[in-house]
């Protein structure tokens, strides 16, 4: 190492002129300055420009600041994909407070828990979710806990009217704000900007704390990973409460895009909005894309341009990727978790892939891929030694991330934070393999691996085989306790509406057909021993709730 002074560090210090903390709030100022009259939000007949979004976000911030909210405070929102949710992503952080997005499908007890655990001082809630929110607030009152100040949103697209649920209605709250409010930009880009609770399958959910730096970088990372052009028209099929909408509320400001709001996922609504507004991009879990693929072709009439889709949330089945290709939609496969701001890895496509057979293209595009450009590392390691597994596409290990697009940690949970960051990497709990080109492919969650007679069976592999059958709409495979083998695969299958059996005999025949179908694609020991036809329980983001399926499998085994 040289011993002489480094001339590049002498007298070359950080100053307000050459160093500003990164924050996605700066993206709103950019777009409102450069494209003030560009359409920012569409919601039913409502249209708002980027200048109006900035003004309303500042009004919201000024009202919150007048309540003495700022650094270290939390503002919770329980909102669908509507204009107030877009405004909250800018207005709340403008005060220095942290935006806490609540899953709108949570039960009252869990809502009460996250409100208390986060010390949320304000709750902005859509009237559609007033019953759950009201019950949660009642639980807090009964327990002698602090109850947040409630601002309720009366959305005309949901019906409109009725009594005010909270202390004040949102439009009146915002109208009383100052449009010239000076945002309180973060003093440190490491300051928290968001709080998102993971969906706990056992015990209470953990609060994932994300910072301004990571939010800014992943907002820009979405542009790079998806090759987003200027002025995309983006349809909100993905819940904005989920990982802050994968940072897309901030991404769309970076590219002067248009937010097309959507309160609920419905194929007819989605295709109708695509046609009306010439939607160019949307995101969602595999089940969202599967819903569109299985919809009547007549709903897609008139959509004669390429719509680009991002898929994540679970390992997408090959049938979904193939179905999107048949529809003419261009799909980009991404991977991530709440702890890495949503997607932080993408299956970057190569030009030579298009010359390969469709089945091979599907396999290549079905991988989770490589890290985002703004993320430092994503690989697969032996969790005990922290050494990277061989790049053979076979040896399984744990998928890990490292970089600026990783959470600060779990709120008020130092033990869980320390465990998540062991060895200098964030441990996802997902099992995967590495291919010779360095691409990652998920094999399963660690808890979802089925161990049958000492052999490891990937539930994802079994699900992928079942998805290739034309009758299957969605499937979840879990372990069923077995006295001889320890565990065997049990498949819960949701059928397409047109394929549902007419009676018990037809159901048994179809179950036998699905098992025979699996045997054409899998080693026999990997095939499900039992098929059950059900409507699968799903989260609000479309993930199949396997913990509920595992409970059903265990109870059935006990009865048997």
Coordinates of C-alpha atoms in Angstrom, one line a residue:
X1 CA 0.0 0.0 0.0
X2 CA 1.4 3.5 -0.8
X3 CA 2.4 5.6 2.2
X4 CA 2.2 9.0 0.5
X5 CA -0.9 11.1 0.9
X6 CA -3.7 10.5 -1.6
X7 CA -4.1 13.7 -3.7
X8 CA -7.6 12.6 -4.8
X9 CA -8.8 12.9 -1.2
X10 CA -7.1 16.2 -0.2
X11 CA -9.3 19.2 -0.5
X12 CA -11.9 17.2 -2.5
X13 CA -14.6 16.9 0.1
X14 CA -18.3 16.3 -0.1
X15 CA -20.3 19.5 -0.2
X16 CA -24.0 20.4 -0.9
X17 CA -22.8 21.2 -4.4
X18 CA -21.5 17.7 -5.2
X19 CA -23.2 15.3 -2.9
X20 CA -26.9 14.9 -2.3
X21 CA -28.5 11.9 -0.6
X22 CA -30.3 9.7 -3.1
X23 CA -34.1 9.6 -2.7
X24 CA -36.9 8.8 -5.1
X25 CA -38.5 12.1 -4.0
X26 CA -36.2 13.8 -6.5
X27 CA -37.8 11.9 -9.3
X28 CA -41.1 13.6 -8.7
X29 CA -39.5 17.0 -8.9
X30 CA -37.8 16.0 -12.1
X31 CA -40.9 14.8 -13.9
X32 CA -43.1 17.7 -12.6
X33 CA -40.4 20.2 -13.9
X34 CA -39.8 18.5 -17.2
X35 CA -43.2 17.1 -18.1
X36 CA -45.7 19.1 -15.9
X37 CA -48.7 18.6 -18.3
X38 CA -48.0 15.0 -19.0
X39 CA -50.7 12.6 -17.8
X40 CA -49.6 10.9 -14.6
X41 CA -52.7 9.2 -13.3
X42 CA -55.8 7.7 -14.9
X43 CA -58.6 6.5 -12.7
X44 CA -62.0 6.0 -14.3
X45 CA -62.8 9.5 -15.7
X46 CA -60.2 11.2 -13.6
X47 CA -57.0 12.5 -15.2
X48 CA -54.1 14.1 -13.3
X49 CA -50.9 15.6 -14.6
X50 CA -47.5 15.2 -13.0
X51 CA -47.7 18.9 -11.8
X52 CA -51.0 18.0 -10.1
X53 CA -49.5 14.9 -8.5
X54 CA -46.6 17.0 -7.1
X55 CA -49.0 19.7 -5.8
X56 CA -51.3 17.1 -4.1
X57 CA -48.4 15.2 -2.6
X58 CA -47.1 18.5 -1.1
X59 CA -50.5 19.3 0.2
X60 CA -50.7 15.8 1.9
X61 CA -47.2 16.3 3.3
X62 CA -48.0 19.7 4.7
X63 CA -51.1 18.4 6.5
X64 CA -49.1 15.5 8.0
X65 CA -46.2 17.9 9.0
X66 CA -48.7 20.2 10.7
X67 CA -49.6 17.2 12.9
X68 CA -46.0 17.2 14.0
X69 CA -45.1 14.1 12.0
X70 CA -41.6 13.7 10.8
X71 CA -38.4 11.8 11.4
X72 CA -39.0 8.5 13.2
X73 CA -42.8 8.6 12.7
X74 CA -44.9 6.2 10.7
X75 CA -47.9 6.8 8.5
X76 CA -49.9 3.7 7.5
X77 CA -52.1 3.4 4.4
X78 CA -54.6 0.7 3.6
X79 CA -55.4 1.5 0.0
X80 CA -56.1 -0.2 -3.3
X81 CA -54.3 0.9 -6.5
X82 CA -55.8 4.4 -6.6
X83 CA -54.5 8.0 -6.9
X84 CA -54.2 8.5 -3.1
X85 CA -51.8 5.5 -3.0
X86 CA -49.6 7.1 -5.7
X87 CA -49.6 10.4 -3.7
X88 CA -48.8 8.6 -0.4
X89 CA -45.6 7.3 -1.9
X90 CA -44.3 10.8 -2.3
X91 CA -46.3 12.8 0.2
X92 CA -45.5 10.7 3.3
X93 CA -41.7 10.6 2.8
X94 CA -41.7 14.4 2.1
X95 CA -42.3 14.8 5.8
X96 CA -39.4 12.6 6.9
X97 CA -41.9 10.0 8.1
X98 CA -42.0 6.4 6.9
X99 CA -44.7 5.0 4.6
X100 CA -46.3 1.8 6.0
X101 CA -48.3 0.0 3.3
X102 CA -50.7 -2.5 4.8
X103 CA -51.9 -5.6 2.9
X104 CA -55.6 -4.9 2.2
X105 CA -56.5 -8.6 2.7
X106 CA -55.2 -8.9 6.2
X107 CA -57.6 -9.9 9.0
X108 CA -58.4 -7.4 11.8
X109 CA -56.1 -8.9 14.4
X110 CA -53.1 -8.7 12.1
X111 CA -53.9 -5.2 11.0
X112 CA -54.0 -4.3 14.7
X113 CA -50.7 -5.9 15.3
X114 CA -48.9 -4.1 12.5
X115 CA -50.4 -0.8 13.5
X116 CA -49.2 -1.2 17.1
X117 CA -45.8 -2.7 16.2
X118 CA -45.1 0.1 13.8
X119 CA -46.4 2.9 16.1
X120 CA -48.4 4.2 13.2
X121 CA -49.7 7.7 14.1
X122 CA -51.9 8.1 11.1
X123 CA -54.0 5.6 9.1
X124 CA -55.2 6.5 5.6
X125 CA -57.8 3.9 4.6
X126 CA -60.2 3.3 1.7
X127 CA -63.8 2.8 2.7
X128 CA -63.8 -0.6 1.1
X129 CA -61.5 -1.8 3.9
X130 CA -63.3 0.1 6.7
X131 CA -64.8 -3.1 8.3
X132 CA -61.3 -4.7 8.9
X133 CA -59.8 -1.4 9.8
X134 CA -62.6 -0.5 12.2
X135 CA -62.3 -3.9 13.9
X136 CA -58.5 -3.5 14.2
X137 CA -58.9 -0.1 15.8
X138 CA -61.5 -1.6 18.2
X139 CA -58.9 -4.2 19.3
X140 CA -56.4 -1.5 19.9
X141 CA -58.8 0.5 22.0
X142 CA -59.9 -2.5 24.0
X143 CA -56.2 -3.2 24.8
X144 CA -55.5 0.3 25.9
X145 CA -53.2 1.0 22.9
X146 CA -52.8 4.1 20.9
X147 CA -55.2 4.5 18.1
X148 CA -54.0 6.3 15.0
X149 CA -55.7 9.4 13.5
X150 CA -57.8 8.1 10.7
X151 CA -58.2 9.7 7.2
X152 CA -60.7 7.8 5.1
X153 CA -60.8 7.8 1.3
X154 CA -64.2 7.9 -0.5
X155 CA -63.4 6.7 -4.0
X156 CA -66.2 7.3 -6.5
X157 CA -65.0 4.3 -8.5
X158 CA -65.9 2.1 -5.6
X159 CA -69.4 3.7 -5.3
X160 CA -68.8 6.8 -3.3
X161 CA -70.9 8.4 -0.6
X162 CA -71.7 7.2 2.9
X163 CA -70.6 8.3 6.3
X164 CA -67.0 9.4 6.9
X165 CA -65.2 6.4 8.6
X166 CA -62.4 8.5 10.1
X167 CA -61.8 11.9 11.5
X168 CA -61.7 13.5 8.1
X169 CA -62.2 12.5 4.4
X170 CA -59.0 12.4 2.3
X171 CA -60.0 15.0 -0.3
X172 CA -60.8 17.5 2.5
X173 CA -57.6 16.6 4.3
X174 CA -55.5 17.3 1.1
X175 CA -57.4 20.4 0.1
X176 CA -56.4 22.0 3.4
X177 CA -52.7 21.5 2.7
X178 CA -50.1 23.9 1.4
X179 CA -49.2 23.4 -2.3
X180 CA -45.9 25.2 -1.8
X181 CA -44.8 23.0 1.1
X182 CA -41.0 22.4 1.0
X183 CA -40.3 18.7 1.2
X184 CA -38.0 17.5 4.0
X185 CA -35.5 15.6 2.0
X186 CA -33.5 13.0 3.9
X187 CA -30.4 14.1 5.6
X188 CA -29.0 10.6 5.1
X189 CA -29.9 8.3 2.2
X190 CA -29.8 5.4 4.7
X191 CA -32.9 6.9 6.4
X192 CA -36.0 4.7 6.2
X193 CA -38.6 5.5 3.6
X194 CA -40.9 2.4 3.8
X195 CA -42.1 -0.3 6.1
X196 CA -43.6 -3.5 4.6
X197 CA -44.6 -6.5 6.7
X198 CA -43.9 -9.9 5.4
X199 CA -46.8 -12.4 5.3
X200 CA -46.0 -14.5 8.3
X201 CA -47.1 -18.1 7.9
X202 CA -46.2 -18.9 11.6
X203 CA -46.1 -16.3 14.3
X204 CA -46.3 -12.6 13.7
X205 CA -45.2 -10.9 10.4
X206 CA -41.8 -9.2 10.4
X207 CA -41.5 -5.5 9.5
X208 CA -39.1 -5.0 6.6
X209 CA -37.5 -1.5 6.7
X210 CA -36.3 -0.1 3.4
X211 CA -34.2 3.1 2.8
X212 CA -34.2 6.1 0.4
X213 CA -31.0 4.9 -1.3
X214 CA -32.4 1.4 -2.1
X215 CA -35.7 2.8 -3.2
X216 CA -34.1 5.2 -5.6
X217 CA -31.7 2.6 -7.0
X218 CA -34.4 0.0 -7.5
X219 CA -36.7 2.5 -9.1
X220 CA -34.0 3.2 -11.6
X221 CA -33.0 -0.5 -11.7
X222 CA -36.5 -1.3 -13.0
X223 CA -35.9 1.0 -16.0
X224 CA -32.6 -0.7 -16.8
X225 CA -33.8 -4.3 -16.2
X226 CA -37.0 -3.8 -18.3
X227 CA -35.5 -1.4 -20.9
X228 CA -38.4 0.9 -20.1
X229 CA -38.9 3.7 -22.6
X230 CA -39.9 7.3 -21.9
X231 CA -43.7 7.7 -21.3
X232 CA -44.9 4.1 -20.8
X233 CA -48.5 3.5 -20.0
X234 CA -48.5 1.2 -17.0
X235 CA -51.5 -0.7 -15.7
X236 CA -51.6 -1.4 -11.9
X237 CA -52.4 -5.1 -11.8
X238 CA -49.8 -5.5 -9.1
X239 CA -50.9 -4.3 -5.6
X240 CA -49.0 -1.1 -4.7
X241 CA -48.9 -2.2 -1.1
X242 CA -46.7 -5.2 -2.1
X243 CA -43.1 -4.1 -1.8
X244 CA -44.2 -0.6 -2.6
X245 CA -45.5 -1.9 -5.9
X246 CA -41.9 -3.2 -6.7
X247 CA -40.9 0.5 -6.5
X248 CA -42.9 1.3 -9.7
X249 CA -44.7 4.3 -8.2
X250 CA -41.2 5.9 -8.2
X251 CA -40.1 4.3 -11.4
X252 CA -42.9 5.8 -13.4
X253 CA -41.8 9.3 -12.2
X254 CA -38.3 8.5 -13.5
X255 CA -39.7 7.8 -17.0
X256 CA -42.6 10.3 -17.1
X257 CA -45.0 7.4 -17.4
X258 CA -48.8 7.1 -16.8
X259 CA -50.3 5.2 -13.9
X260 CA -53.5 3.5 -15.0
X261 CA -55.3 2.6 -11.7
X262 CA -57.1 -0.7 -11.1
X263 CA -59.0 -1.6 -7.9
X264 CA -59.2 -5.3 -8.6
X265 CA -57.8 -7.9 -10.9
X266 CA -60.4 -9.0 -13.5
X267 CA -59.6 -10.1 -17.0
X268 CA -62.4 -8.2 -18.7
X269 CA -61.4 -5.0 -16.8
X270 CA -57.8 -5.5 -17.6
X271 CA -58.2 -6.0 -21.3
X272 CA -60.7 -3.2 -21.5
X273 CA -58.3 -0.7 -19.9
X274 CA -55.5 -2.0 -22.1
X275 CA -57.6 -1.2 -25.2
X276 CA -58.9 2.1 -23.9
X277 CA -55.5 3.5 -22.8
X278 CA -53.2 1.6 -25.1
X279 CA -51.4 0.1 -22.1
X280 CA -47.8 -0.9 -22.8
X281 CA -46.6 -2.5 -19.5
X282 CA -47.9 -4.3 -16.4
X283 CA -46.6 -6.5 -13.6
X284 CA -48.0 -9.4 -11.7
X285 CA -47.7 -12.9 -10.1
X286 CA -48.0 -16.0 -12.4
X287 CA -51.7 -16.4 -11.4
X288 CA -52.5 -12.9 -12.8
X289 CA -50.9 -13.8 -16.2
X290 CA -52.6 -17.2 -16.1
X291 CA -56.0 -15.5 -15.7
X292 CA -55.4 -13.5 -18.8
X293 CA -54.1 -16.5 -20.8
X294 CA -57.3 -18.5 -19.9
X295 CA -59.7 -15.6 -20.6
X296 CA -61.8 -15.8 -23.8
X297 CA -60.0 -14.6 -26.8
X298 CA -62.7 -12.2 -27.6
X299 CA -61.6 -10.0 -24.6
X300 CA -58.2 -9.5 -26.3
X301 CA -59.7 -8.2 -29.6
X302 CA -58.2 -4.9 -30.7
X303 CA -55.0 -5.3 -28.7
X304 CA -52.7 -5.4 -31.8
X305 CA -49.5 -4.0 -30.2
X306 CA -46.9 -5.7 -28.0
X307 CA -47.8 -5.5 -24.3
X308 CA -44.8 -6.1 -22.1
X309 CA -45.3 -7.9 -18.8
X310 CA -43.1 -8.6 -15.8
X311 CA -43.8 -11.8 -13.9
X312 CA -42.6 -12.6 -10.3
X313 CA -44.0 -13.7 -7.0
X314 CA -43.4 -17.4 -7.5
X315 CA -41.5 -19.6 -10.0
X316 CA -43.6 -19.2 -13.2
X317 CA -44.7 -22.4 -14.8
X318 CA -43.4 -23.2 -18.3
X319 CA -47.0 -23.2 -19.5
X320 CA -47.5 -19.6 -18.4
X321 CA -44.4 -18.4 -20.3
X322 CA -45.5 -20.4 -23.4
X323 CA -49.0 -19.0 -23.1
X324 CA -47.8 -15.4 -22.9
X325 CA -45.8 -16.0 -26.1
X326 CA -48.8 -17.4 -27.9
X327 CA -50.8 -14.2 -26.9
X328 CA -48.0 -12.1 -28.3
X329 CA -47.2 -10.5 -25.0
X330 CA -43.5 -10.1 -24.2
X331 CA -42.7 -11.4 -20.7
X332 CA -39.7 -10.6 -18.5
X333 CA -39.1 -12.9 -15.6
X334 CA -37.9 -11.2 -12.4
X335 CA -37.2 -12.5 -8.9
X336 CA -37.0 -10.9 -5.5
X337 CA -38.5 -10.6 -2.1
X338 CA -39.9 -7.8 0.2
X339 CA -36.4 -7.6 1.8
X340 CA -34.8 -6.6 -1.6
X341 CA -37.5 -4.1 -2.6
X342 CA -39.4 -6.5 -4.8
X343 CA -37.5 -7.6 -8.0
X344 CA -33.7 -7.5 -7.7
X345 CA -32.8 -10.2 -10.3
X346 CA -34.0 -10.6 -13.8
X347 CA -33.8 -13.3 -16.5
X348 CA -32.0 -11.1 -19.1
X349 CA -32.7 -12.5 -22.5
X350 CA -30.0 -13.1 -25.2
X351 CA -30.6 -12.6 -28.9
X352 CA -29.6 -16.2 -29.8
X353 CA -32.4 -17.6 -27.6
X354 CA -35.0 -16.6 -30.2
X355 CA -33.5 -19.0 -32.7
X356 CA -34.0 -22.0 -30.4
X357 CA -37.1 -24.3 -30.2
X358 CA -39.9 -22.8 -28.1
X359 CA -39.5 -25.5 -25.4
X360 CA -35.9 -24.5 -25.0
X361 CA -36.8 -20.8 -24.9
X362 CA -39.3 -21.5 -22.2
X363 CA -36.7 -23.3 -20.1
X364 CA -34.2 -20.5 -20.5
X365 CA -36.8 -17.8 -19.7
X366 CA -38.1 -19.8 -16.7
X367 CA -34.9 -19.1 -14.8
X368 CA -34.7 -16.4 -12.2
X369 CA -31.6 -15.1 -13.9
X370 CA -29.0 -12.6 -12.7
X371 CA -28.8 -9.6 -10.3
X372 CA -30.2 -6.2 -11.3
X373 CA -27.5 -3.8 -12.4
X374 CA -28.0 -1.8 -9.2
X375 CA -27.6 -4.9 -7.0
X376 CA -24.1 -6.1 -6.1
X377 CA -24.6 -9.9 -6.0
X378 CA -27.1 -12.7 -6.3
X379 CA -25.9 -16.3 -6.2
X380 CA -26.5 -19.7 -4.7
X381 CA -24.4 -20.9 -1.8
X382 CA -24.0 -23.8 0.7
X383 CA -25.6 -22.0 3.7
X384 CA -23.2 -23.7 6.1
X385 CA -19.9 -22.9 4.3
X386 CA -21.2 -19.8 2.4
X387 CA -19.3 -21.2 -0.6
X388 CA -20.9 -20.9 -4.1
X389 CA -22.3 -24.2 -5.3
X390 CA -21.0 -25.7 -8.6
X391 CA -22.5 -24.2 -11.7
X392 CA -23.9 -27.5 -12.9
X393 CA -27.6 -26.7 -12.8
X394 CA -28.1 -29.6 -10.3
X395 CA -26.4 -28.9 -7.0
X396 CA -28.9 -27.1 -4.7
X397 CA -28.1 -24.4 -2.3
X398 CA -29.6 -21.2 -0.8
X399 CA -30.2 -18.1 -3.0
X400 CA -28.5 -15.1 -1.4
X401 CA -28.3 -11.3 -2.2
X402 CA -25.9 -8.6 -1.4
X403 CA -25.9 -4.9 -2.2
X404 CA -27.5 -1.5 -1.9
X405 CA -30.9 -2.9 -2.8
X406 CA -31.2 -4.9 0.5
X407 CA -33.3 -3.8 3.4
X408 CA -32.0 -2.1 6.5
X409 CA -33.4 -5.0 8.6
X410 CA -36.4 -6.1 10.5
X411 CA -38.1 -3.4 12.7
X412 CA -37.5 -4.1 16.4
X413 CA -36.1 -7.6 15.7
X414 CA -32.4 -7.7 16.0
X415 CA -32.2 -11.4 16.2
X416 CA -34.1 -12.0 12.9
X417 CA -32.0 -9.2 11.2
X418 CA -28.7 -10.8 12.4
X419 CA -29.8 -14.3 11.1
X420 CA -30.9 -12.9 7.8
X421 CA -27.5 -11.3 7.2
X422 CA -25.2 -14.1 8.3
X423 CA -22.0 -14.4 6.3
X424 CA -22.4 -10.9 4.8
X425 CA -25.3 -11.9 2.5
X426 CA -29.1 -11.7 2.8
X427 CA -30.4 -15.2 3.1
X428 CA -33.7 -15.6 1.1
X429 CA -34.7 -19.1 2.3
X430 CA -35.2 -20.1 -1.3
X431 CA -33.4 -23.1 -2.7
X432 CA -31.9 -23.0 -6.2
X433 CA -29.2 -24.0 -8.6
X434 CA -26.6 -22.2 -10.7
X435 CA -26.2 -22.8 -14.4
X436 CA -22.9 -22.6 -16.2
X437 CA -23.8 -19.1 -17.5
X438 CA -24.3 -18.0 -13.8
X439 CA -28.1 -17.8 -14.1
X440 CA -30.1 -18.8 -11.0
X441 CA -33.1 -21.1 -11.1
X442 CA -35.3 -21.6 -8.0
X443 CA -36.1 -25.1 -7.0
X444 CA -38.1 -24.5 -3.9
X445 CA -38.5 -22.8 -0.6
X446 CA -36.4 -24.7 2.0
X447 CA -39.6 -25.6 3.8
X448 CA -41.4 -26.8 0.6
X449 CA -38.9 -29.5 -0.3
X450 CA -40.5 -32.9 -0.1
X451 CA -38.3 -35.7 1.3
X452 CA -39.6 -39.0 0.2
X453 CA -37.7 -42.2 1.0
X454 CA -34.6 -40.1 1.5
X455 CA -34.9 -38.5 -2.0
X456 CA -35.5 -34.7 -2.4
X457 CA -38.5 -33.8 -4.5
X458 CA -38.9 -30.2 -5.7
X459 CA -42.5 -29.2 -5.4
X460 CA -41.9 -26.6 -8.1
X461 CA -40.8 -29.3 -10.5
X462 CA -44.0 -31.3 -9.9
X463 CA -46.1 -28.2 -10.2
X464 CA -44.5 -27.4 -13.5
X465 CA -45.4 -30.8 -14.9
X466 CA -49.0 -30.4 -13.8
X467 CA -49.2 -27.0 -15.4
X468 CA -48.5 -28.6 -18.8
X469 CA -51.9 -30.3 -18.7
X470 CA -54.6 -28.1 -20.4
X471 CA -57.1 -28.6 -17.6
X472 CA -54.9 -27.1 -14.9
X473 CA -55.4 -23.4 -14.0
X474 CA -53.3 -23.4 -10.8
X475 CA -51.6 -25.9 -8.6
X476 CA -49.9 -26.2 -5.3
X477 CA -47.9 -29.3 -4.3
X478 CA -47.0 -30.0 -0.7
X479 CA -45.7 -32.9 1.4
X480 CA -48.2 -35.3 2.8
X481 CA -46.9 -37.4 5.8
X482 CA -46.6 -41.1 4.8
X483 CA -45.8 -44.0 7.2
X484 CA -43.6 -45.7 4.7
X485 CA -41.9 -43.0 2.7
X486 CA -41.9 -40.2 5.3
X487 CA -43.5 -37.8 2.9
X488 CA -45.1 -38.1 -0.6
X489 CA -46.3 -35.3 -3.0
X490 CA -49.9 -34.2 -2.7
X491 CA -51.2 -31.9 -5.4
X492 CA -54.0 -29.4 -4.9
X493 CA -55.3 -28.5 -8.3
X494 CA -57.6 -25.6 -9.4
X495 CA -59.1 -26.5 -12.8
X496 CA -60.1 -24.2 -15.6
X497 CA -63.8 -23.5 -15.5
X498 CA -64.4 -25.4 -18.7
X499 CA -62.6 -28.5 -17.5
X500 CA -64.4 -29.1 -14.2
X501 CA -65.7 -32.7 -13.9
X502 CA -69.5 -33.2 -13.9
X503 CA -69.5 -35.9 -11.2
X504 CA -67.4 -37.9 -8.8
X505 CA -66.6 -40.6 -11.4
X506 CA -65.3 -38.0 -13.9
X507 CA -63.3 -36.4 -11.1
X508 CA -61.6 -39.7 -10.3
X509 CA -60.9 -40.2 -14.0
X510 CA -59.3 -36.8 -14.3
X511 CA -57.2 -37.3 -11.2
X512 CA -55.9 -40.5 -12.7
X513 CA -55.2 -38.8 -16.0
X514 CA -53.2 -36.1 -14.2
X515 CA -51.0 -38.6 -12.4
X516 CA -50.4 -40.5 -15.7
X517 CA -49.6 -37.1 -17.3
X518 CA -47.0 -36.4 -14.6
X519 CA -45.4 -39.8 -15.2
X520 CA -44.7 -38.7 -18.8
X521 CA -42.6 -35.8 -17.5
X522 CA -41.2 -37.0 -14.1
X523 CA -39.5 -39.9 -12.4
X524 CA -42.3 -42.0 -10.9
X525 CA -41.2 -41.3 -7.3
X526 CA -41.7 -37.6 -7.9
X527 CA -45.3 -38.0 -9.1
X528 CA -48.2 -37.0 -6.7
X529 CA -49.8 -39.9 -5.0
X530 CA -53.0 -38.0 -4.6
X531 CA -54.8 -35.2 -6.5
X532 CA -57.4 -33.0 -4.8
X533 CA -59.5 -30.5 -6.8
X534 CA -60.0 -27.2 -4.9
X535 CA -60.1 -23.5 -5.3
X536 CA -56.6 -22.6 -4.1
X537 CA -56.1 -20.2 -1.2
X538 CA -54.0 -17.2 -2.5
X539 CA -52.5 -14.0 -1.1
X540 CA -53.5 -10.7 -2.5
X541 CA -50.5 -10.8 -4.8
X542 CA -51.5 -14.2 -6.2
X543 CA -49.1 -16.4 -4.3
X544 CA -50.6 -19.8 -3.4
X545 CA -50.7 -20.1 0.4
X546 CA -48.9 -23.3 0.8
X547 CA -48.9 -23.2 4.6
X548 CA -52.7 -23.6 4.5
X549 CA -52.3 -26.5 2.0
X550 CA -49.6 -28.1 4.3
X551 CA -52.1 -27.9 7.2
X552 CA -54.8 -29.6 5.1
X553 CA -52.3 -32.3 4.1
X554 CA -51.3 -33.0 7.7
X555 CA -54.9 -33.1 9.0
X556 CA -55.9 -35.5 6.2
X557 CA -53.0 -37.7 7.0
X558 CA -53.9 -37.8 10.7
X559 CA -57.5 -38.7 9.8
X560 CA -56.3 -41.3 7.4

